[in-house]
Every structure is written in C-alpha cells, then in structure tokens.
PDB file of C-alpha atoms and ligand atoms in Angstrom:
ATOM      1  CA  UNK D 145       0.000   0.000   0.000  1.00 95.00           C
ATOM      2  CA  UNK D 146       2.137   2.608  -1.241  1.00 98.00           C
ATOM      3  CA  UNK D 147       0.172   5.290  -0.854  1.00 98.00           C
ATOM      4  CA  UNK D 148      -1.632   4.455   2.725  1.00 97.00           C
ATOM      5  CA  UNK D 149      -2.856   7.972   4.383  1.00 96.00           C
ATOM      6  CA  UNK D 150      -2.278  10.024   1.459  1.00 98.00           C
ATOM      7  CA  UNK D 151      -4.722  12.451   0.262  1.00 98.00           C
ATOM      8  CA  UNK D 152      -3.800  13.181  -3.776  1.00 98.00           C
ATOM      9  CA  UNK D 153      -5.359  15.313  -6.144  1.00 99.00           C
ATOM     10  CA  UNK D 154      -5.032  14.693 -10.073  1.00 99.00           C
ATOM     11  CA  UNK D 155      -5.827  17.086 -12.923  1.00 99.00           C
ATOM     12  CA  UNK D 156      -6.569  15.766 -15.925  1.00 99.00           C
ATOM     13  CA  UNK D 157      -7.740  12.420 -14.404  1.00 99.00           C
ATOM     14  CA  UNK D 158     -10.600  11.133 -16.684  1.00 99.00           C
ATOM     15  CA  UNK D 159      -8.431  10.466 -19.276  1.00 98.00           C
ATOM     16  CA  UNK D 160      -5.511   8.764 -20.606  1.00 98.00           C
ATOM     17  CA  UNK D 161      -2.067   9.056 -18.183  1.00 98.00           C
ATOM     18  CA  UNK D 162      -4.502  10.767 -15.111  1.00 99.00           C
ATOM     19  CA  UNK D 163      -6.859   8.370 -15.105  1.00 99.00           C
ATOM     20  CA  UNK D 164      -4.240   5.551 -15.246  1.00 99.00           C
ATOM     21  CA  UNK D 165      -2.786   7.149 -12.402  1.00 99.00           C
ATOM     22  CA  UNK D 166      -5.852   7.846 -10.395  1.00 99.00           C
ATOM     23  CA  UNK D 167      -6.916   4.156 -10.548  1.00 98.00           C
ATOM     24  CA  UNK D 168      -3.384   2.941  -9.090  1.00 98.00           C
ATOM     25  CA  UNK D 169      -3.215   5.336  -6.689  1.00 98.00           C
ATOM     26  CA  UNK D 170      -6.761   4.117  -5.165  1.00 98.00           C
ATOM     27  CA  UNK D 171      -4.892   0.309  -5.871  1.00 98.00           C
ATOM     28  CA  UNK D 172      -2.304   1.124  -3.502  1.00 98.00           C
ATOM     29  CA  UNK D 173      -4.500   2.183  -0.647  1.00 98.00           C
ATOM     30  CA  UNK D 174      -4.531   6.039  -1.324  1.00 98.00           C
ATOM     31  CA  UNK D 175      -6.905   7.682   1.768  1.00 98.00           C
ATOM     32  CA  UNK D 176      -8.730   9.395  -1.262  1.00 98.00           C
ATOM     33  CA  UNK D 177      -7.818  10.400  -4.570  1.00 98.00           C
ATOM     34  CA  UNK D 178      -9.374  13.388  -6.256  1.00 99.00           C
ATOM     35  CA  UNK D 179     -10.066  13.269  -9.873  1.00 99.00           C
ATOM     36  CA  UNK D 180     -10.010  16.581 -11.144  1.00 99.00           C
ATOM     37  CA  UNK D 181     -11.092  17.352 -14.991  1.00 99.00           C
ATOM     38  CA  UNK D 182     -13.048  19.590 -17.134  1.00 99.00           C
ATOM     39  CA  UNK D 183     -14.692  15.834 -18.653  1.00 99.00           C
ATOM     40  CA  UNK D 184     -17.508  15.048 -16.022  1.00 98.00           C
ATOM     41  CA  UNK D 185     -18.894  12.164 -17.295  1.00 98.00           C
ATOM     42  CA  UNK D 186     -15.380  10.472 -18.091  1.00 98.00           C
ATOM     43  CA  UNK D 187     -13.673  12.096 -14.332  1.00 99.00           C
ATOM     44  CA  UNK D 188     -17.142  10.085 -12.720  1.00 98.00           C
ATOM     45  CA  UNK D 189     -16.331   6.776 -14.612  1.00 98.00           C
ATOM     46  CA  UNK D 190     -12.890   7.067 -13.450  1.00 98.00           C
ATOM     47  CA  UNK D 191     -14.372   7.420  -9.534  1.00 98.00           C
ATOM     48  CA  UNK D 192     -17.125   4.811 -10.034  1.00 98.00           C
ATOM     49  CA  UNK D 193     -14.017   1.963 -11.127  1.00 98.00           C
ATOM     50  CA  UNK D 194     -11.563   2.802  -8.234  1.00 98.00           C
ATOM     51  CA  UNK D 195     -14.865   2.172  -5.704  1.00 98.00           C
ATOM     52  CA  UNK D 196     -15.805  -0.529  -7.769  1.00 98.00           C
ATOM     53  CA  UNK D 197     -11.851  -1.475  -6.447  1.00 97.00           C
ATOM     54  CA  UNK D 198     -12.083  -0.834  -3.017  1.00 97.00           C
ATOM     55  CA  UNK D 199     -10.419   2.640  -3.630  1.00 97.00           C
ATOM     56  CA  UNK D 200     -11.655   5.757  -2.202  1.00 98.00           C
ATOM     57  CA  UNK D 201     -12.265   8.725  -4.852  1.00 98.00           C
ATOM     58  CA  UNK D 202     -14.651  11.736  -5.535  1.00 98.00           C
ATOM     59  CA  UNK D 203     -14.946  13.728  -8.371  1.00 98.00           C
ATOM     60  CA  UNK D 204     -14.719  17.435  -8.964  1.00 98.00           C
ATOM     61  CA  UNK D 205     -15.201  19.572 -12.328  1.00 98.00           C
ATOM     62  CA  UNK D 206     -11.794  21.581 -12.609  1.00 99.00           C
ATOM     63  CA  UNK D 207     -10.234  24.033 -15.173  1.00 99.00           C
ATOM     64  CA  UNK D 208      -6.937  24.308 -14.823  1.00 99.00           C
ATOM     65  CA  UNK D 209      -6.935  28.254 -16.180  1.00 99.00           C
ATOM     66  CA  UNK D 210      -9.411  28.982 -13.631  1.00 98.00           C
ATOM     67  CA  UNK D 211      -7.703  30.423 -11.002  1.00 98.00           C
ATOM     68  CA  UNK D 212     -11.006  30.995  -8.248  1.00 98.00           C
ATOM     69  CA  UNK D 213     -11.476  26.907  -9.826  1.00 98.00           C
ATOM     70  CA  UNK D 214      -8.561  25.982  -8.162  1.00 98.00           C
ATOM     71  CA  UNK D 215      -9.039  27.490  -4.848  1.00 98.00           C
ATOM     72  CA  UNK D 216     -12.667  25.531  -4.789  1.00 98.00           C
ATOM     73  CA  UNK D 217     -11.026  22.579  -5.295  1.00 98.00           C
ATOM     74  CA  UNK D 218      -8.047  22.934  -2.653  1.00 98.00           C
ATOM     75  CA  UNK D 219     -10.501  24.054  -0.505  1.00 98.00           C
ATOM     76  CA  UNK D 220     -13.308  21.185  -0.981  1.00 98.00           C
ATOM     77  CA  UNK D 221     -10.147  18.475  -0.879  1.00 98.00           C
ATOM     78  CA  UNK D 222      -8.432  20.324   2.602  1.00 98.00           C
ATOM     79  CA  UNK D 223     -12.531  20.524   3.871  1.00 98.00           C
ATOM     80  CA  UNK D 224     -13.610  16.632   3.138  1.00 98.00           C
ATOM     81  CA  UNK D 225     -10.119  14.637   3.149  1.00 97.00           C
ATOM     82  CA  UNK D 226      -8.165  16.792   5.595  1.00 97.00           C
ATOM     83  CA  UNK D 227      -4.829  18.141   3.584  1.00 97.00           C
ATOM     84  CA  UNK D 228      -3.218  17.397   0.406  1.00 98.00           C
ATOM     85  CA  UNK D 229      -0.198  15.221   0.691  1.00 98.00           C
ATOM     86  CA  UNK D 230       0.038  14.718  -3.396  1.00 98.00           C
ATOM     87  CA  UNK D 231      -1.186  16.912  -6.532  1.00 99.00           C
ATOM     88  CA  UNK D 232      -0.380  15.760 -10.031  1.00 99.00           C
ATOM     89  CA  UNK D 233      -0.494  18.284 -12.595  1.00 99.00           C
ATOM     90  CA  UNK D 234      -1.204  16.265 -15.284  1.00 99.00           C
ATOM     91  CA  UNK D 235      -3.865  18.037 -17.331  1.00 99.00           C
ATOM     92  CA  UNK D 236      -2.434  18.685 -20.700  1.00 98.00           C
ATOM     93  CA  UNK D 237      -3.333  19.446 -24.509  1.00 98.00           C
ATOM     94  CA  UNK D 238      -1.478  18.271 -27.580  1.00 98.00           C
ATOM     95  CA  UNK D 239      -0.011  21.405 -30.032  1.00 97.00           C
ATOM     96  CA  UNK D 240       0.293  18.340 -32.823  1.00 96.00           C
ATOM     97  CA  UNK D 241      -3.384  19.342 -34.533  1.00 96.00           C
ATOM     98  CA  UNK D 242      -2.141  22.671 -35.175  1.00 95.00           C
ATOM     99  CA  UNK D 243      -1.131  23.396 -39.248  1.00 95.00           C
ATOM    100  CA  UNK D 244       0.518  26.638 -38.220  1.00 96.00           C
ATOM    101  CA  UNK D 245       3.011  26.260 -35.851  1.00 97.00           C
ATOM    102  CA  UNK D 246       3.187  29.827 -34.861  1.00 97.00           C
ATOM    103  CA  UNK D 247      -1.014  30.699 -34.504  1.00 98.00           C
ATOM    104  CA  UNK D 248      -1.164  32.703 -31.900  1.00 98.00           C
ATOM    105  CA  UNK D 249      -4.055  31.842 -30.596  1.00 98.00           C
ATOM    106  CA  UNK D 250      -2.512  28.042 -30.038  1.00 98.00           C
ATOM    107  CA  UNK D 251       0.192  29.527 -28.569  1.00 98.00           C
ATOM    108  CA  UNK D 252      -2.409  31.376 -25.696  1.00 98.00           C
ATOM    109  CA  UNK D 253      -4.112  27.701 -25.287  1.00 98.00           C
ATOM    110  CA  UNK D 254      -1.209  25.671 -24.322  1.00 98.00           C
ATOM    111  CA  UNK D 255       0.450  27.921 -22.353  1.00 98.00           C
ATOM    112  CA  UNK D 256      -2.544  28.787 -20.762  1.00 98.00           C
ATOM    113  CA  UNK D 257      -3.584  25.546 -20.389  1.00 99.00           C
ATOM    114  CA  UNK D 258      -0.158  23.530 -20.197  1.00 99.00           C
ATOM    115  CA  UNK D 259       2.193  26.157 -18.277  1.00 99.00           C
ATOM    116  CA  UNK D 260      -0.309  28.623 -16.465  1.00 99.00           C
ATOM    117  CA  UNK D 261      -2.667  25.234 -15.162  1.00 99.00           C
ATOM    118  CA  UNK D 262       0.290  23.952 -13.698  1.00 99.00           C
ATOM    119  CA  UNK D 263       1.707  27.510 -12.021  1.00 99.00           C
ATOM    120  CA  UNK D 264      -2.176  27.422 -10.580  1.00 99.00           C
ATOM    121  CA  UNK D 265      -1.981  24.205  -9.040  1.00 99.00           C
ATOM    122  CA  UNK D 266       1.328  25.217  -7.380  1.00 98.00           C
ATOM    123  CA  UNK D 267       0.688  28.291  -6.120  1.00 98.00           C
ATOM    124  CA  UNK D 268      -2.689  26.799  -4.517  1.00 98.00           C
ATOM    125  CA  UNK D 269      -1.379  23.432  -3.566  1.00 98.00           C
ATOM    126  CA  UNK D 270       1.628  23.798  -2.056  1.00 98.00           C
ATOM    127  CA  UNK D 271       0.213  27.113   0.120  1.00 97.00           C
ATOM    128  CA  UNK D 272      -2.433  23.855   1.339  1.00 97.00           C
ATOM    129  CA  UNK D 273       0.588  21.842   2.296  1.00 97.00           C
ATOM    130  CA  UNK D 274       2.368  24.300   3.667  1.00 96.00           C
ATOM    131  CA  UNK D 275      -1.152  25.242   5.945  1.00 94.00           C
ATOM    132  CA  UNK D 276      -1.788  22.078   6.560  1.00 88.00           C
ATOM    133  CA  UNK D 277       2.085  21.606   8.391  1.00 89.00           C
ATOM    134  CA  UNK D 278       2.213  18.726   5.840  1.00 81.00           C
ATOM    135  CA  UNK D 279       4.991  17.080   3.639  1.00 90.00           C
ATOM    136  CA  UNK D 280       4.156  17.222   0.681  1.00 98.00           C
ATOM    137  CA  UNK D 281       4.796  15.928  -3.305  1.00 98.00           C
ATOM    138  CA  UNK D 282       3.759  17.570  -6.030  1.00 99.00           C
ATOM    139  CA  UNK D 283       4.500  15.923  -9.885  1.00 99.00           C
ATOM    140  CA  UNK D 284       4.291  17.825 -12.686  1.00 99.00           C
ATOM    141  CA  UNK D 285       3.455  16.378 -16.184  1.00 99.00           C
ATOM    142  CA  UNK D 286       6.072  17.444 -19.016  1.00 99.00           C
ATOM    143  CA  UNK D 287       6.768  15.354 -21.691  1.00 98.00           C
ATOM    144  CA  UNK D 288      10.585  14.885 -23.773  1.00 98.00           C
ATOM    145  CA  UNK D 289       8.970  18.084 -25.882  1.00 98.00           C
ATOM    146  CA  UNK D 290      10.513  20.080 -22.854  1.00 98.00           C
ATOM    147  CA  UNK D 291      13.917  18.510 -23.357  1.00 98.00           C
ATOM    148  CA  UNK D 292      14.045  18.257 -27.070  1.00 98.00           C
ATOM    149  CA  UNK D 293      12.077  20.986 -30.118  1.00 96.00           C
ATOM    150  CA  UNK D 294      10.311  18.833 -32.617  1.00 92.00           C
ATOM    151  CA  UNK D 295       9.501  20.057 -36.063  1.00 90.00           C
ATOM    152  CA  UNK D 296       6.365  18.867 -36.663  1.00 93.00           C
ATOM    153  CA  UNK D 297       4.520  20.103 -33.204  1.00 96.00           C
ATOM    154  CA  UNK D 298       3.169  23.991 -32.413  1.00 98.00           C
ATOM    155  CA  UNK D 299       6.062  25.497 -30.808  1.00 98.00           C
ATOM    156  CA  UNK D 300       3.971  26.486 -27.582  1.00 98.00           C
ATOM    157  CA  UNK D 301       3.901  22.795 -26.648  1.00 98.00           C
ATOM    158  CA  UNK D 302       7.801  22.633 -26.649  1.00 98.00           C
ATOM    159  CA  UNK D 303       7.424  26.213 -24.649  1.00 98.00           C
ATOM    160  CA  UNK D 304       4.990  25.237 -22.357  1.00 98.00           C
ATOM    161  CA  UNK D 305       6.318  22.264 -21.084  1.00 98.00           C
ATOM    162  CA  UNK D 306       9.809  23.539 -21.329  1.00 98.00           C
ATOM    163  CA  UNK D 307       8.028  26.014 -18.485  1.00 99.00           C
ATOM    164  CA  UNK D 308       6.604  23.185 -16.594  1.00 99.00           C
ATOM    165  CA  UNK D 309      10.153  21.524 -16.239  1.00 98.00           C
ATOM    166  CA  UNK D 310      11.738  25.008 -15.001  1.00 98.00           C
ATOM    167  CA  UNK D 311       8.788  25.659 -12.639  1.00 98.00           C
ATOM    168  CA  UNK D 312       9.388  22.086 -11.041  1.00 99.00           C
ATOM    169  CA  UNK D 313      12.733  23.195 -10.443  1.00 98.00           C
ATOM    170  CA  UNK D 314      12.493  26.334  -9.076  1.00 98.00           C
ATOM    171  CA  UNK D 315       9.427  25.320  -6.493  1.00 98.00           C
ATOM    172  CA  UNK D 316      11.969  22.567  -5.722  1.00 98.00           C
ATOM    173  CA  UNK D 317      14.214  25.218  -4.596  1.00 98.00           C
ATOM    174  CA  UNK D 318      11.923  27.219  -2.920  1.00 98.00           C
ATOM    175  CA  UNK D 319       9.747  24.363  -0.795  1.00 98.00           C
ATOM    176  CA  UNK D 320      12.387  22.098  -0.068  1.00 98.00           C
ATOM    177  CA  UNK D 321      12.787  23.232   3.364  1.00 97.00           C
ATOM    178  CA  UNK D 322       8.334  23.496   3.896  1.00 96.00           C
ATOM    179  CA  UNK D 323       9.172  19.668   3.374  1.00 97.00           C
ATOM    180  CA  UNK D 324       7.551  19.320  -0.454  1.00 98.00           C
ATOM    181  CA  UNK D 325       9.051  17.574  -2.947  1.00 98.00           C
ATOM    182  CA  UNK D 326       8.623  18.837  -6.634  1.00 99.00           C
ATOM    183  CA  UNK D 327       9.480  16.647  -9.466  1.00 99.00           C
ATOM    184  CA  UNK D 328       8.764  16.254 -13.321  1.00 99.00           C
ATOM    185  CA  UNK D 329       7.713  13.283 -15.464  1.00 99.00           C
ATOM    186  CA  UNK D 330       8.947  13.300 -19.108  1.00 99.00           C
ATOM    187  CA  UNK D 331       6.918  10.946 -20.994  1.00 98.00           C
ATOM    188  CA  UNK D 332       7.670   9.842 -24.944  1.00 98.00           C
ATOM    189  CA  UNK D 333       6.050   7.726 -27.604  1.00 98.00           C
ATOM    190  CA  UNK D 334       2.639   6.909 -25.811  1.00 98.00           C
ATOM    191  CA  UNK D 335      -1.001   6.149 -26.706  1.00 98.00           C
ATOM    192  CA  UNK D 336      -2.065   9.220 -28.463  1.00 98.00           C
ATOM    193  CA  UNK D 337      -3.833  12.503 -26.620  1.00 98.00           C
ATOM    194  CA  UNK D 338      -7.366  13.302 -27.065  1.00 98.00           C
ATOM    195  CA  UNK D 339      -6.465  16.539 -28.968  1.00 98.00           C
ATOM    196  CA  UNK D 340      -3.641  14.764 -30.902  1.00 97.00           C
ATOM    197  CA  UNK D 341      -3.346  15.647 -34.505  1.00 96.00           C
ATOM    198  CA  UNK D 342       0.022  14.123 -36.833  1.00 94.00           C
ATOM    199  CA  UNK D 343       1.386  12.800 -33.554  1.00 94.00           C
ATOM    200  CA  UNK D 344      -1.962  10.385 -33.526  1.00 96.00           C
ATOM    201  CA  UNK D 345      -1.339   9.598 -37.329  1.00 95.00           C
ATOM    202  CA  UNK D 346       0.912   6.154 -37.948  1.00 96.00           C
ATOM    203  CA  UNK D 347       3.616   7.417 -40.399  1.00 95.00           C
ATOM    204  CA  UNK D 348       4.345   9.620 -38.191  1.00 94.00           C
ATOM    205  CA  UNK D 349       4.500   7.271 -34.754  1.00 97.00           C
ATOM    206  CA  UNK D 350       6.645   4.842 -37.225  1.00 97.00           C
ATOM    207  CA  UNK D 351       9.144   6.953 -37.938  1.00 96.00           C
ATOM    208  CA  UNK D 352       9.293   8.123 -34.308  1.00 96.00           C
ATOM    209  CA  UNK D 353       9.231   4.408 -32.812  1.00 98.00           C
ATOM    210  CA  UNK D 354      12.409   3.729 -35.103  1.00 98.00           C
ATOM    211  CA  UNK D 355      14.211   6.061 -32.998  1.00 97.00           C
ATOM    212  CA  UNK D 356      13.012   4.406 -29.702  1.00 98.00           C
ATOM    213  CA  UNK D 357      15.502   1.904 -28.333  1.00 98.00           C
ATOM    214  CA  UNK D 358      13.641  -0.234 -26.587  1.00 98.00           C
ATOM    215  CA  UNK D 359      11.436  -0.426 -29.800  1.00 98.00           C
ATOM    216  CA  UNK D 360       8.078  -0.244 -28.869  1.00 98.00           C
ATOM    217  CA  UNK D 361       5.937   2.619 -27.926  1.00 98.00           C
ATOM    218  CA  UNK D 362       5.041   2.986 -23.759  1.00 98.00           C
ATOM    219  CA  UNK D 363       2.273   2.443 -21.820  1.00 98.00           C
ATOM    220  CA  UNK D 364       0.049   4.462 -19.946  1.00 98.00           C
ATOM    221  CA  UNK D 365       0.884   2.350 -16.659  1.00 98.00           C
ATOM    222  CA  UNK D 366       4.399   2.691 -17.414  1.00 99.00           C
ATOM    223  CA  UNK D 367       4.028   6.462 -16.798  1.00 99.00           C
ATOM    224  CA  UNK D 368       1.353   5.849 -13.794  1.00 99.00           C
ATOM    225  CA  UNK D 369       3.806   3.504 -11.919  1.00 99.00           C
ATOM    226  CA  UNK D 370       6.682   6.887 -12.601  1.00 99.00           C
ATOM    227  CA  UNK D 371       4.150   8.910 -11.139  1.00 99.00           C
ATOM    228  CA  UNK D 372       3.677   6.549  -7.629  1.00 99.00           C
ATOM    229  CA  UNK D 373       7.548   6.377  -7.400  1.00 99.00           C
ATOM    230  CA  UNK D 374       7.676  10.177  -6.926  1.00 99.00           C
ATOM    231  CA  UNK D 375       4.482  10.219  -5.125  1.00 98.00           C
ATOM    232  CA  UNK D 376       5.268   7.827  -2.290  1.00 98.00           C
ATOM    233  CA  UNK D 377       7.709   7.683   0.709  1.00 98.00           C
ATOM    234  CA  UNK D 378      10.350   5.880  -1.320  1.00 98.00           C
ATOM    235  CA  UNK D 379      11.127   9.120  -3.282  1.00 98.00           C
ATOM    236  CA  UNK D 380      12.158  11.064  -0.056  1.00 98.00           C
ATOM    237  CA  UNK D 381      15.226  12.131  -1.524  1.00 98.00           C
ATOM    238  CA  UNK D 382      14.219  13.472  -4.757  1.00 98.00           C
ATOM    239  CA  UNK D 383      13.206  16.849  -5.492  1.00 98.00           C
ATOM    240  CA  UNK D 384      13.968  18.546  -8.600  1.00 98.00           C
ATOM    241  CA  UNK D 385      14.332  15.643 -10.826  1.00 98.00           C
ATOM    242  CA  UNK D 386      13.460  14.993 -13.524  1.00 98.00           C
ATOM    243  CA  UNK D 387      12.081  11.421 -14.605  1.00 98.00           C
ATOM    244  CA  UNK D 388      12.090  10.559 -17.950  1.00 99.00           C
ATOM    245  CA  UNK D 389       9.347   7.733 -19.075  1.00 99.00           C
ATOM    246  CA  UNK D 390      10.712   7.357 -23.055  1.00 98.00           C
ATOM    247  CA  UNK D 391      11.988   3.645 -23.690  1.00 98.00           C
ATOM    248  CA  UNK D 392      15.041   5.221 -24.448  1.00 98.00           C
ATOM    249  CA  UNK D 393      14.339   7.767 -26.777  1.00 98.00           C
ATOM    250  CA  UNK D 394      16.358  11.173 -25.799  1.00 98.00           C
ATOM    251  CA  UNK D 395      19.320   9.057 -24.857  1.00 98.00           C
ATOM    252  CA  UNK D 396      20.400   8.680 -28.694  1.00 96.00           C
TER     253      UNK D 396
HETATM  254  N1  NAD Q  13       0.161  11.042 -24.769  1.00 71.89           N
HETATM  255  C1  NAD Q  13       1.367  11.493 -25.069  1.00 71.89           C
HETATM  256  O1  NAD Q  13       1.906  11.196 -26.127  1.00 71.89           O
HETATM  257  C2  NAD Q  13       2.126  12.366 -24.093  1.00 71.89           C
HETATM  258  C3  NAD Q  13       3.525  12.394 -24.160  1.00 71.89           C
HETATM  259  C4  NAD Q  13       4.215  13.219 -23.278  1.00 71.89           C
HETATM  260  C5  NAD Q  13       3.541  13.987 -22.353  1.00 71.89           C
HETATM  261  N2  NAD Q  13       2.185  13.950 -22.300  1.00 71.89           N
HETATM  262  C6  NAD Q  13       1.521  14.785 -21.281  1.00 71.89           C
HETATM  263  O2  NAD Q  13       0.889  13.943 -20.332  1.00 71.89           O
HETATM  264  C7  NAD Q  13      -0.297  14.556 -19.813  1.00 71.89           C
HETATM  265  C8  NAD Q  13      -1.480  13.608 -19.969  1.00 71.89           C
HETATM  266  O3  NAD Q  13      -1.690  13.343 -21.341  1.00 71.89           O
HETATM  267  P1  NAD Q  13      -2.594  12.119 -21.874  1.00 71.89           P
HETATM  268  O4  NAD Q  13      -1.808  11.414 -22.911  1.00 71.89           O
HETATM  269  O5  NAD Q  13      -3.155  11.356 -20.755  1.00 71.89           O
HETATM  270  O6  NAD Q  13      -3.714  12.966 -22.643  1.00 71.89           O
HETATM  271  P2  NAD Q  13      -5.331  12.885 -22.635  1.00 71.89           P
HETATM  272  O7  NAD Q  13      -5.765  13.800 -23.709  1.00 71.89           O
HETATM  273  O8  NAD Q  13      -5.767  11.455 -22.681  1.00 71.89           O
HETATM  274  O9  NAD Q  13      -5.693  13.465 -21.199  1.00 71.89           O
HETATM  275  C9  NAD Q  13      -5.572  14.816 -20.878  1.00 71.89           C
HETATM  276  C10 NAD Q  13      -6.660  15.178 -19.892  1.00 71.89           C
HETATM  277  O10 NAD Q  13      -6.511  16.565 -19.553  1.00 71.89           O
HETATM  278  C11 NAD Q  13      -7.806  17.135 -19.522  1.00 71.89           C
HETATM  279  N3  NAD Q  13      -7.758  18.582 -19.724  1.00 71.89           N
HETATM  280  C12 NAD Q  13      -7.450  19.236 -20.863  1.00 71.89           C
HETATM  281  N4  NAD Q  13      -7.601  20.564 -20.674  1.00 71.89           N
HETATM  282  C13 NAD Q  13      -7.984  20.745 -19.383  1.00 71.89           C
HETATM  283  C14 NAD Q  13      -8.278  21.874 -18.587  1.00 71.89           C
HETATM  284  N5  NAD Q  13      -8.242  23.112 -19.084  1.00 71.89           N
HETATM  285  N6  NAD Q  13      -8.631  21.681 -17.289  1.00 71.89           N
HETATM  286  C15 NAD Q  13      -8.711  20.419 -16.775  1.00 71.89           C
HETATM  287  N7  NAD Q  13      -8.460  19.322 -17.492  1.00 71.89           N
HETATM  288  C16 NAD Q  13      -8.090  19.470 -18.774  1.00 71.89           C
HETATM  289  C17 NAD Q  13      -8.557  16.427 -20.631  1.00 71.89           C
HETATM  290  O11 NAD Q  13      -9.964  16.581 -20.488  1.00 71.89           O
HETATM  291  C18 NAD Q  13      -8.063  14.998 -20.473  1.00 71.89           C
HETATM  292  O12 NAD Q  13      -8.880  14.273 -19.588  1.00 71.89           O
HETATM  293  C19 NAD Q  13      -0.424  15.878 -20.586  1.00 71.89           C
HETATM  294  O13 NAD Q  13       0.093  16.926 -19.808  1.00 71.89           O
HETATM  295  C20 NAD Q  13       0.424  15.649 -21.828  1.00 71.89           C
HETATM  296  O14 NAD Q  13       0.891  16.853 -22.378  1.00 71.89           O
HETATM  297  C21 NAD Q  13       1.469  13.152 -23.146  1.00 71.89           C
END
C-alpha cells in the first residue's frame, strides 16, 4: 500500500495518463484520490471503477486556467479529506493538430492551459501543504517536448512544457525546506492525446518508434507507476528531478 494515508489530487484524471494514475493510486491504498477534470462524465467513470476497487475517490469539475477553480477545489479536498499530501499536474493538450506552428491563438491555449494550469496548481497546492504543516509531493506532467524541439509540433507545446520543467525546479528550490518535494515526469512515444493531430497519425508514430531503443511505444501504466515512485515515501530524496518515461528515446 504505497500510498496508505495520502490524500492526492489529479488534474486531468478522466483520461488517458490521469486516469491511469488515479486508478493505481486508489490500488495502492490512497486515503482518497481526487479526480479533477473539465470531462464530467469520463472524471465520474474514473471514480465509479476505483470504488468498484475498493479505492476511495470523488470527483470534482476543474479548469486548470481557472484560477477561483482551483481554490474551490483545494478548498473542498483540505474541507472533506483533511490536507493534500500529493497533486499531479497532469492536465495537458497536444499542439500536434495545429497546421501553423506559430497561430497565436494556439500559442495562448497551451500555455494557458499547459504552463499557467500547472503555475495554478502550485501556487494553490503547495500554500495547502504548507497550511496544513504537511509534507508534501507535487509531480508535474512534461513530456521529452521540454527537453528536445520537434519540427512537426506547435512550438507552444515545446514552450509550455519547457516552463513546466523550469517551474518544477524552481518550487523545488523554494519548498524544499516546507518539506515538499517537486518533481517532473517526461513521458515519450505513448497512446495518443485526445487533442492529438500528426502525432496520432501512424507514419508519423513509425518513424518516431524507429528512434526508440527499446522499440516499442510505452504504456500508460508505465508512466502511472513513474508517477507513484515520486508520489510515495520511497522518493524522499528526490526533489527537482526529472524522470524521464521514453523507452530510451532522448538518450540517442
Ligand atoms: N500522450 C502522449 O503522447 C504524451 C507524451 C508526453 C507527455 N504527455 C503529457 O501527459 C499529460 C497527460 O496526457 P494524456 O496522454 O493522458 O492525454 P489525454 O488527452 O488522454 O488526457 C488529458 C486530460 O486533460 C484534460 N484537460 C485538458 N484541458 C484541461 C483543462 N483546461 N482543465 C482540466 N483538465 C483538462 C482532458 O480533459 C483529459 O482528460 C499531458 O500533460 C500531456 O501533455 C502526453
């Protein structure tokens, strides 16, 4: 039960990486798990199979650019679970449907989305675990397109999660003596987003798998079990890190 007595909070958790992530955490004996997403019908499903589990979980409609949104939902977690010992800022949209790299408009979403949602959630989760006179560990969802540029993507996905791997490091610098932990997770090749575009289309996962050592694309679990690592006890040490989930890919 790696996650006994912890309270965590996921954004983006009806979907994808979040909800894989959600349903191990309620495996491993989380105290309550809080699926956060704009998707309410999805987030519920998500709730309804970690009960059907034996997990404990509760679902609340969040935006991640909604600022008063997030205080709610700190607020609601602190009032029904007691704290926040985890938050996963997961919640994320693809700039690989975008023809024009540079649209300005794309460029407001994802950072807005992608960088601001995550600045949100740290501003308003960590000031809960520092309240609550809690340690705390808070994972934030980048991806090897804040390590690497890629050609083929909008360039405010590369920015934005560029941002999220520099905010995890400087709230590592900043909270390690409140006792909270800030890391990053760097997925690569893995099932496709909802809002996906070429990076959905096969020719262009081929050509990307060929560069993958361990040859095959990942798997959302493989990302979710990246996620628990940081999330539990058995990560005391690390803060600042980042933890990249890519079969091998930015190595070569
Ligand atoms: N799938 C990949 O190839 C890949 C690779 C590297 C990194 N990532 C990152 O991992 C994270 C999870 O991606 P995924 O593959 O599970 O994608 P997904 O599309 O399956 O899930 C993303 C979730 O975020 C939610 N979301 C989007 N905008 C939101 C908002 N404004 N407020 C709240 N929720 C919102 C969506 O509703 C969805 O449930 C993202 O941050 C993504 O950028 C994904």
């Amino acid at each position: 039960m790696r996650m006994k007595d912890k309270v965590a909070l996921i954004t983006g958790a009806a979907s994808g990486m979040g909800a894989a992530t959600a349903r191990l955490f309620g495996r491993e004996g989380a105290k309550a798990v809080v699926v956060a997403d704009v998707l309410d019908k999805e987030g519920e499903a998500v709730v309804a199979d970690i009960r059907k589990a034996q997990g404990k979980a509760d679902f609340i409609h969040l935006d991640v650019t909604d600022e008063a949104g997030w205080k709610g939902v700190i607020d609601q977690t602190v009032a029904t679970h007691g704290g926040l010992d985890v938050l996963v800022n997961n919640a994320g949209i693809s700039g690989s449907a975008e023809q024009d790299l540079y649209d300005t408009a794309a460029w407001n979403r994802l950072m807005g989305i992608n960088a601001t949602g995550v600045f949100l959630g740290m501003k308003h989760g960590i000031a809960a675990m520092k309240k609550g006179g809690r340690r705390g560990s808070v994972i934030n969802l980048s991806s090897i397109s804040g390590i690497v540029g890629q050609g083929f993507i909008h360039v405010g996905y590369n920015a934005s999660k560029g941002a999220v791997r520099l905010l995890t490091k400087a709230g590592a610098a900043q909270h390690g003596r409140d006792g909270i932990r800030i890391n990053s997770v760097h997925p690569g090749l893995m099932p496709p987003m909802r809002t996906s575009g070429r990076t959905a289309d096969p020719e262009t996962r081929a050509k990307t798998l060929k560069g993958v050592p361990l040859g095959r694309a990942g798997e959302v679990d493989e990302v979710a079990y990246a996620i628990l690592f940081l999330a539990s006890d058995e990560s005391s040490y690390v803060t600042g890190a980042e933890l990249v989930v890519d079969g091998g890919l930015t190595a070569v």
